[in-house]
Amino acid sequence: MVRVMALYGASTEYVLHSLIWLVENNEPVSSLDLAELQDIPAAFMAKLLPKLEKAGLLVASEGVRGGYSLARPASEISILAVVDVIEGRKSLFNCQEIRGRCALFAEDPPRWATQGVCGIHAAMLRAEQAMRHELAQITLADLAGQVRDKAPPDFIGDAQSWFDTRIKTRRGGAVRKNKSLKNKTTITRSS
């Protein structure tokens, strides 16, 4: 099995999947609901979504019907904007200037060997620019459209009904009670 190190981690994946649901939802959605719908850690979402709010990509509202909404139209939020908030601006490559350390140069590399940008670094910079350009071209609206096009016709409606039910049950604290009961049942069954 080959292990590949990812440039972007699970945080980016979790957030992008969650933001897709905000595109289709007119009401604010809680981080807990986003996490539970997708079976991702709620604590992760609770830490990540405020970063997006601080960056102006989300708006938070409080109360029983509170949660997160997109701060602007989904067609104006690129994947790159989300990635940069969650991951920070990461370089694809960190050139170590090895070209000037060749044993044949002793302690004094010739100018031709170190002049200009390293060819390897230049290739990596072009690749990074191409990747950033591509991520800047794809919006949350595009991602949500892909889900809509791929999913069966009833799926989006079922998801909206799920969120609506969660909002209604949250009023009486039933969401947390139901989760506690579910956890107790799971613990009891596995004991």
PDB file of C-alpha atoms in Angstrom:
ATOM      1  CA  MET A   1       0.000   0.000   0.000  1.00  0.00           C
ATOM      2  CA  VAL A   2       1.392   3.367  -1.033  1.00  0.00           C
ATOM      3  CA  ARG A   3       0.861   6.237   1.385  1.00  0.00           C
ATOM      4  CA  VAL A   4       0.484   9.639  -0.214  1.00  0.00           C
ATOM      5  CA  MET A   5       0.788  12.766   1.872  1.00  0.00           C
ATOM      6  CA  ALA A   6      -2.028  15.176   1.144  1.00  0.00           C
ATOM      7  CA  LEU A   7      -1.479  18.897   0.786  1.00  0.00           C
ATOM      8  CA  TYR A   8      -4.921  19.581   2.223  1.00  0.00           C
ATOM      9  CA  GLY A   9      -6.357  17.620   5.129  1.00  0.00           C
ATOM     10  CA  ALA A  10      -9.675  16.314   6.362  1.00  0.00           C
ATOM     11  CA  SER A  11     -10.666  19.779   7.590  1.00  0.00           C
ATOM     12  CA  THR A  12     -10.967  21.019   4.025  1.00  0.00           C
ATOM     13  CA  GLU A  13     -13.007  18.006   2.984  1.00  0.00           C
ATOM     14  CA  TYR A  14     -15.347  18.303   5.979  1.00  0.00           C
ATOM     15  CA  VAL A  15     -15.922  22.005   5.425  1.00  0.00           C
ATOM     16  CA  LEU A  16     -16.520  21.786   1.685  1.00  0.00           C
ATOM     17  CA  HIS A  17     -19.018  18.953   2.114  1.00  0.00           C
ATOM     18  CA  SER A  18     -20.804  20.970   4.795  1.00  0.00           C
ATOM     19  CA  LEU A  19     -20.892  24.184   2.782  1.00  0.00           C
ATOM     20  CA  ILE A  20     -22.619  22.367  -0.073  1.00  0.00           C
ATOM     21  CA  TRP A  21     -25.601  21.871   2.262  1.00  0.00           C
ATOM     22  CA  LEU A  22     -25.716  25.582   3.036  1.00  0.00           C
ATOM     23  CA  VAL A  23     -26.077  26.333  -0.682  1.00  0.00           C
ATOM     24  CA  GLU A  24     -29.402  24.483  -0.850  1.00  0.00           C
ATOM     25  CA  ASN A  25     -30.681  25.541   2.563  1.00  0.00           C
ATOM     26  CA  ASN A  26     -32.446  28.881   3.036  1.00  0.00           C
ATOM     27  CA  GLU A  27     -32.413  28.620   6.839  1.00  0.00           C
ATOM     28  CA  PRO A  28     -29.315  28.706   9.056  1.00  0.00           C
ATOM     29  CA  VAL A  29     -27.936  25.236   9.809  1.00  0.00           C
ATOM     30  CA  SER A  30     -26.192  24.300  13.044  1.00  0.00           C
ATOM     31  CA  SER A  31     -22.677  22.900  12.992  1.00  0.00           C
ATOM     32  CA  LEU A  32     -23.996  19.892  14.939  1.00  0.00           C
ATOM     33  CA  ASP A  33     -26.575  19.138  12.238  1.00  0.00           C
ATOM     34  CA  LEU A  34     -23.994  19.483   9.467  1.00  0.00           C
ATOM     35  CA  ALA A  35     -21.677  17.118  11.321  1.00  0.00           C
ATOM     36  CA  GLU A  36     -24.333  14.530  12.146  1.00  0.00           C
ATOM     37  CA  LEU A  37     -25.802  14.464   8.645  1.00  0.00           C
ATOM     38  CA  GLN A  38     -22.403  13.520   7.261  1.00  0.00           C
ATOM     39  CA  ASP A  39     -21.097  11.481  10.202  1.00  0.00           C
ATOM     40  CA  ILE A  40     -18.109  13.740  10.765  1.00  0.00           C
ATOM     41  CA  PRO A  41     -16.818  14.894  14.153  1.00  0.00           C
ATOM     42  CA  ALA A  42     -19.036  17.656  15.584  1.00  0.00           C
ATOM     43  CA  ALA A  43     -16.106  19.150  17.512  1.00  0.00           C
ATOM     44  CA  PHE A  44     -14.232  19.591  14.235  1.00  0.00           C
ATOM     45  CA  MET A  45     -17.121  21.479  12.688  1.00  0.00           C
ATOM     46  CA  ALA A  46     -17.572  23.628  15.780  1.00  0.00           C
ATOM     47  CA  LYS A  47     -13.944  24.762  15.417  1.00  0.00           C
ATOM     48  CA  LEU A  48     -13.879  25.191  11.645  1.00  0.00           C
ATOM     49  CA  LEU A  49     -17.058  27.113  10.866  1.00  0.00           C
ATOM     50  CA  PRO A  50     -16.176  30.135  13.050  1.00  0.00           C
ATOM     51  CA  LYS A  51     -13.010  30.544  10.945  1.00  0.00           C
ATOM     52  CA  LEU A  52     -15.186  30.875   7.864  1.00  0.00           C
ATOM     53  CA  GLU A  53     -17.432  33.344   9.680  1.00  0.00           C
ATOM     54  CA  LYS A  54     -14.436  35.460  10.692  1.00  0.00           C
ATOM     55  CA  ALA A  55     -13.260  35.445   7.059  1.00  0.00           C
ATOM     56  CA  GLY A  56     -16.663  36.699   5.886  1.00  0.00           C
ATOM     57  CA  LEU A  57     -17.736  33.520   4.092  1.00  0.00           C
ATOM     58  CA  LEU A  58     -20.413  32.560   6.648  1.00  0.00           C
ATOM     59  CA  VAL A  59     -22.865  34.417   8.853  1.00  0.00           C
ATOM     60  CA  ALA A  60     -23.822  32.972  12.236  1.00  0.00           C
ATOM     61  CA  SER A  61     -27.136  33.453  13.971  1.00  0.00           C
ATOM     62  CA  GLU A  62     -28.034  32.482  17.513  1.00  0.00           C
ATOM     63  CA  GLY A  63     -31.085  30.876  19.038  1.00  0.00           C
ATOM     64  CA  VAL A  64     -33.131  27.770  18.487  1.00  0.00           C
ATOM     65  CA  ARG A  65     -33.279  28.358  14.750  1.00  0.00           C
ATOM     66  CA  GLY A  66     -29.683  29.586  14.692  1.00  0.00           C
ATOM     67  CA  GLY A  67     -26.714  28.257  12.861  1.00  0.00           C
ATOM     68  CA  TYR A  68     -24.687  29.184   9.812  1.00  0.00           C
ATOM     69  CA  SER A  69     -25.630  30.601   6.430  1.00  0.00           C
ATOM     70  CA  LEU A  70     -23.516  31.665   3.489  1.00  0.00           C
ATOM     71  CA  ALA A  71     -22.507  35.324   3.777  1.00  0.00           C
ATOM     72  CA  ARG A  72     -22.813  35.829   0.023  1.00  0.00           C
ATOM     73  CA  PRO A  73     -24.130  33.893  -2.966  1.00  0.00           C
ATOM     74  CA  ALA A  74     -22.576  30.460  -3.472  1.00  0.00           C
ATOM     75  CA  SER A  75     -21.549  31.517  -6.982  1.00  0.00           C
ATOM     76  CA  GLU A  76     -19.232  34.100  -5.383  1.00  0.00           C
ATOM     77  CA  ILE A  77     -17.432  31.711  -3.003  1.00  0.00           C
ATOM     78  CA  SER A  78     -14.602  29.754  -4.596  1.00  0.00           C
ATOM     79  CA  ILE A  79     -13.082  26.553  -3.321  1.00  0.00           C
ATOM     80  CA  LEU A  80      -9.798  28.454  -3.123  1.00  0.00           C
ATOM     81  CA  ALA A  81     -11.295  31.006  -0.721  1.00  0.00           C
ATOM     82  CA  VAL A  82     -12.452  28.189   1.569  1.00  0.00           C
ATOM     83  CA  VAL A  83      -9.156  26.292   1.342  1.00  0.00           C
ATOM     84  CA  ASP A  84      -7.117  29.395   2.143  1.00  0.00           C
ATOM     85  CA  VAL A  85      -9.207  30.056   5.277  1.00  0.00           C
ATOM     86  CA  ILE A  86      -9.109  26.476   6.547  1.00  0.00           C
ATOM     87  CA  GLU A  87      -5.572  25.480   5.564  1.00  0.00           C
ATOM     88  CA  GLY A  88      -3.845  28.839   5.270  1.00  0.00           C
ATOM     89  CA  ARG A  89      -1.907  29.708   2.161  1.00  0.00           C
ATOM     90  CA  LYS A  90       0.380  26.699   1.773  1.00  0.00           C
ATOM     91  CA  SER A  91       3.194  26.430  -0.716  1.00  0.00           C
ATOM     92  CA  LEU A  92       3.266  23.294  -2.777  1.00  0.00           C
ATOM     93  CA  PHE A  93       7.054  23.194  -2.610  1.00  0.00           C
ATOM     94  CA  ASN A  94       9.786  24.625  -0.400  1.00  0.00           C
ATOM     95  CA  CYS A  95      12.997  24.918  -2.420  1.00  0.00           C
ATOM     96  CA  GLN A  96      16.124  24.118  -0.392  1.00  0.00           C
ATOM     97  CA  GLU A  97      18.522  25.554  -3.033  1.00  0.00           C
ATOM     98  CA  ILE A  98      20.342  22.236  -3.281  1.00  0.00           C
ATOM     99  CA  ARG A  99      21.706  23.279  -6.683  1.00  0.00           C
ATOM    100  CA  GLY A 100      24.345  25.434  -4.970  1.00  0.00           C
ATOM    101  CA  ARG A 101      25.556  22.644  -2.664  1.00  0.00           C
ATOM    102  CA  CYS A 102      27.089  20.320  -5.234  1.00  0.00           C
ATOM    103  CA  ALA A 103      30.313  18.699  -3.978  1.00  0.00           C
ATOM    104  CA  LEU A 104      32.066  19.732  -7.214  1.00  0.00           C
ATOM    105  CA  PHE A 105      31.574  23.397  -6.297  1.00  0.00           C
ATOM    106  CA  ALA A 106      33.380  23.105  -2.961  1.00  0.00           C
ATOM    107  CA  GLU A 107      32.297  26.114  -0.926  1.00  0.00           C
ATOM    108  CA  ASP A 108      31.831  28.541  -3.844  1.00  0.00           C
ATOM    109  CA  PRO A 109      29.131  27.606  -6.409  1.00  0.00           C
ATOM    110  CA  PRO A 110      29.538  29.264  -9.826  1.00  0.00           C
ATOM    111  CA  ARG A 111      27.038  31.949 -10.782  1.00  0.00           C
ATOM    112  CA  TRP A 112      25.522  29.833 -13.585  1.00  0.00           C
ATOM    113  CA  ALA A 113      24.501  27.173 -11.044  1.00  0.00           C
ATOM    114  CA  THR A 114      22.545  29.508  -8.775  1.00  0.00           C
ATOM    115  CA  GLN A 115      21.444  32.245 -11.151  1.00  0.00           C
ATOM    116  CA  GLY A 116      17.704  32.766 -11.486  1.00  0.00           C
ATOM    117  CA  VAL A 117      14.983  30.557 -10.104  1.00  0.00           C
ATOM    118  CA  CYS A 118      15.833  26.883  -9.694  1.00  0.00           C
ATOM    119  CA  GLY A 119      14.259  24.899 -12.559  1.00  0.00           C
ATOM    120  CA  ILE A 120      12.643  22.479 -10.140  1.00  0.00           C
ATOM    121  CA  HIS A 121      11.269  25.345  -8.042  1.00  0.00           C
ATOM    122  CA  ALA A 122       9.966  27.067 -11.193  1.00  0.00           C
ATOM    123  CA  ALA A 123       8.110  23.905 -12.249  1.00  0.00           C
ATOM    124  CA  MET A 124       6.587  23.568  -8.788  1.00  0.00           C
ATOM    125  CA  LEU A 125       5.540  27.250  -8.794  1.00  0.00           C
ATOM    126  CA  ARG A 126       3.799  26.757 -12.156  1.00  0.00           C
ATOM    127  CA  ALA A 127       2.011  23.677 -10.816  1.00  0.00           C
ATOM    128  CA  GLU A 128       0.935  25.576  -7.695  1.00  0.00           C
ATOM    129  CA  GLN A 129      -0.337  28.498  -9.766  1.00  0.00           C
ATOM    130  CA  ALA A 130      -2.310  26.121 -12.004  1.00  0.00           C
ATOM    131  CA  MET A 131      -3.838  24.402  -8.967  1.00  0.00           C
ATOM    132  CA  ARG A 132      -4.769  27.711  -7.319  1.00  0.00           C
ATOM    133  CA  HIS A 133      -6.223  28.961 -10.605  1.00  0.00           C
ATOM    134  CA  GLU A 134      -8.377  25.836 -10.921  1.00  0.00           C
ATOM    135  CA  LEU A 135      -9.604  26.056  -7.309  1.00  0.00           C
ATOM    136  CA  ALA A 136     -10.434  29.739  -7.849  1.00  0.00           C
ATOM    137  CA  GLN A 137     -12.611  28.849 -10.857  1.00  0.00           C
ATOM    138  CA  ILE A 138     -14.849  26.353  -9.011  1.00  0.00           C
ATOM    139  CA  THR A 139     -17.499  27.773  -6.700  1.00  0.00           C
ATOM    140  CA  LEU A 140     -19.727  26.320  -4.016  1.00  0.00           C
ATOM    141  CA  ALA A 141     -22.596  26.717  -6.471  1.00  0.00           C
ATOM    142  CA  ASP A 142     -20.694  24.509  -8.924  1.00  0.00           C
ATOM    143  CA  LEU A 143     -20.135  21.824  -6.268  1.00  0.00           C
ATOM    144  CA  ALA A 144     -23.767  21.929  -5.148  1.00  0.00           C
ATOM    145  CA  GLY A 145     -24.855  21.642  -8.793  1.00  0.00           C
ATOM    146  CA  GLN A 146     -22.728  18.519  -9.200  1.00  0.00           C
ATOM    147  CA  VAL A 147     -24.407  16.937  -6.163  1.00  0.00           C
ATOM    148  CA  ARG A 148     -27.846  17.908  -7.484  1.00  0.00           C
ATOM    149  CA  ASP A 149     -27.048  16.452 -10.908  1.00  0.00           C
ATOM    150  CA  LYS A 150     -25.662  13.214  -9.493  1.00  0.00           C
ATOM    151  CA  ALA A 151     -28.175  12.518  -6.705  1.00  0.00           C
ATOM    152  CA  PRO A 152     -31.569  10.875  -7.197  1.00  0.00           C
ATOM    153  CA  PRO A 153     -34.401  13.436  -7.535  1.00  0.00           C
ATOM    154  CA  ASP A 154     -35.719  12.957  -3.983  1.00  0.00           C
ATOM    155  CA  PHE A 155     -32.350  13.220  -2.229  1.00  0.00           C
ATOM    156  CA  ILE A 156     -32.168  17.018  -1.905  1.00  0.00           C
ATOM    157  CA  GLY A 157     -35.770  17.136  -0.681  1.00  0.00           C
ATOM    158  CA  ASP A 158     -35.075  14.371   1.837  1.00  0.00           C
ATOM    159  CA  ALA A 159     -32.060  16.281   3.112  1.00  0.00           C
ATOM    160  CA  GLN A 160     -34.096  19.473   3.444  1.00  0.00           C
ATOM    161  CA  SER A 161     -36.772  17.565   5.379  1.00  0.00           C
ATOM    162  CA  TRP A 162     -34.049  16.159   7.643  1.00  0.00           C
ATOM    163  CA  PHE A 163     -32.785  19.670   8.409  1.00  0.00           C
ATOM    164  CA  ASP A 164     -36.357  20.954   8.955  1.00  0.00           C
ATOM    165  CA  THR A 165     -37.041  18.126  11.412  1.00  0.00           C
ATOM    166  CA  ARG A 166     -33.828  18.924  13.261  1.00  0.00           C
ATOM    167  CA  ILE A 167     -34.836  22.571  13.639  1.00  0.00           C
ATOM    168  CA  LYS A 168     -38.262  21.584  14.980  1.00  0.00           C
ATOM    169  CA  THR A 169     -36.866  19.054  17.450  1.00  0.00           C
ATOM    170  CA  ARG A 170     -34.153  21.467  18.558  1.00  0.00           C
ATOM    171  CA  ARG A 171     -36.826  23.787  19.959  1.00  0.00           C
ATOM    172  CA  GLY A 172     -37.528  21.300  22.723  1.00  0.00           C
ATOM    173  CA  GLY A 173     -33.954  20.126  23.094  1.00  0.00           C
ATOM    174  CA  ALA A 174     -34.967  16.810  21.546  1.00  0.00           C
ATOM    175  CA  VAL A 175     -31.981  16.641  19.189  1.00  0.00           C
ATOM    176  CA  ARG A 176     -29.494  16.406  22.048  1.00  0.00           C
ATOM    177  CA  LYS A 177     -31.806  14.101  24.036  1.00  0.00           C
ATOM    178  CA  ASN A 178     -32.214  11.808  21.023  1.00  0.00           C
ATOM    179  CA  LYS A 179     -28.461  11.767  20.479  1.00  0.00           C
ATOM    180  CA  SER A 180     -27.902  10.906  24.152  1.00  0.00           C
ATOM    181  CA  LEU A 181     -30.459   8.123  23.941  1.00  0.00           C
ATOM    182  CA  LYS A 182     -28.864   6.841  20.734  1.00  0.00           C
ATOM    183  CA  ASN A 183     -25.427   6.814  22.391  1.00  0.00           C
ATOM    184  CA  LYS A 184     -26.782   5.029  25.483  1.00  0.00           C
ATOM    185  CA  THR A 185     -28.492   2.439  23.285  1.00  0.00           C
ATOM    186  CA  THR A 186     -25.270   1.893  21.324  1.00  0.00           C
ATOM    187  CA  ILE A 187     -23.248   1.571  24.529  1.00  0.00           C
ATOM    188  CA  THR A 188     -25.789  -0.828  26.032  1.00  0.00           C
ATOM    189  CA  ARG A 189     -25.840  -2.978  22.882  1.00  0.00           C
ATOM    190  CA  SER A 190     -22.074  -3.161  22.652  1.00  0.00           C
ATOM    191  CA  SER A 191     -21.597  -3.960  26.359  1.00  0.00           C
TER     192      SER A 191
END
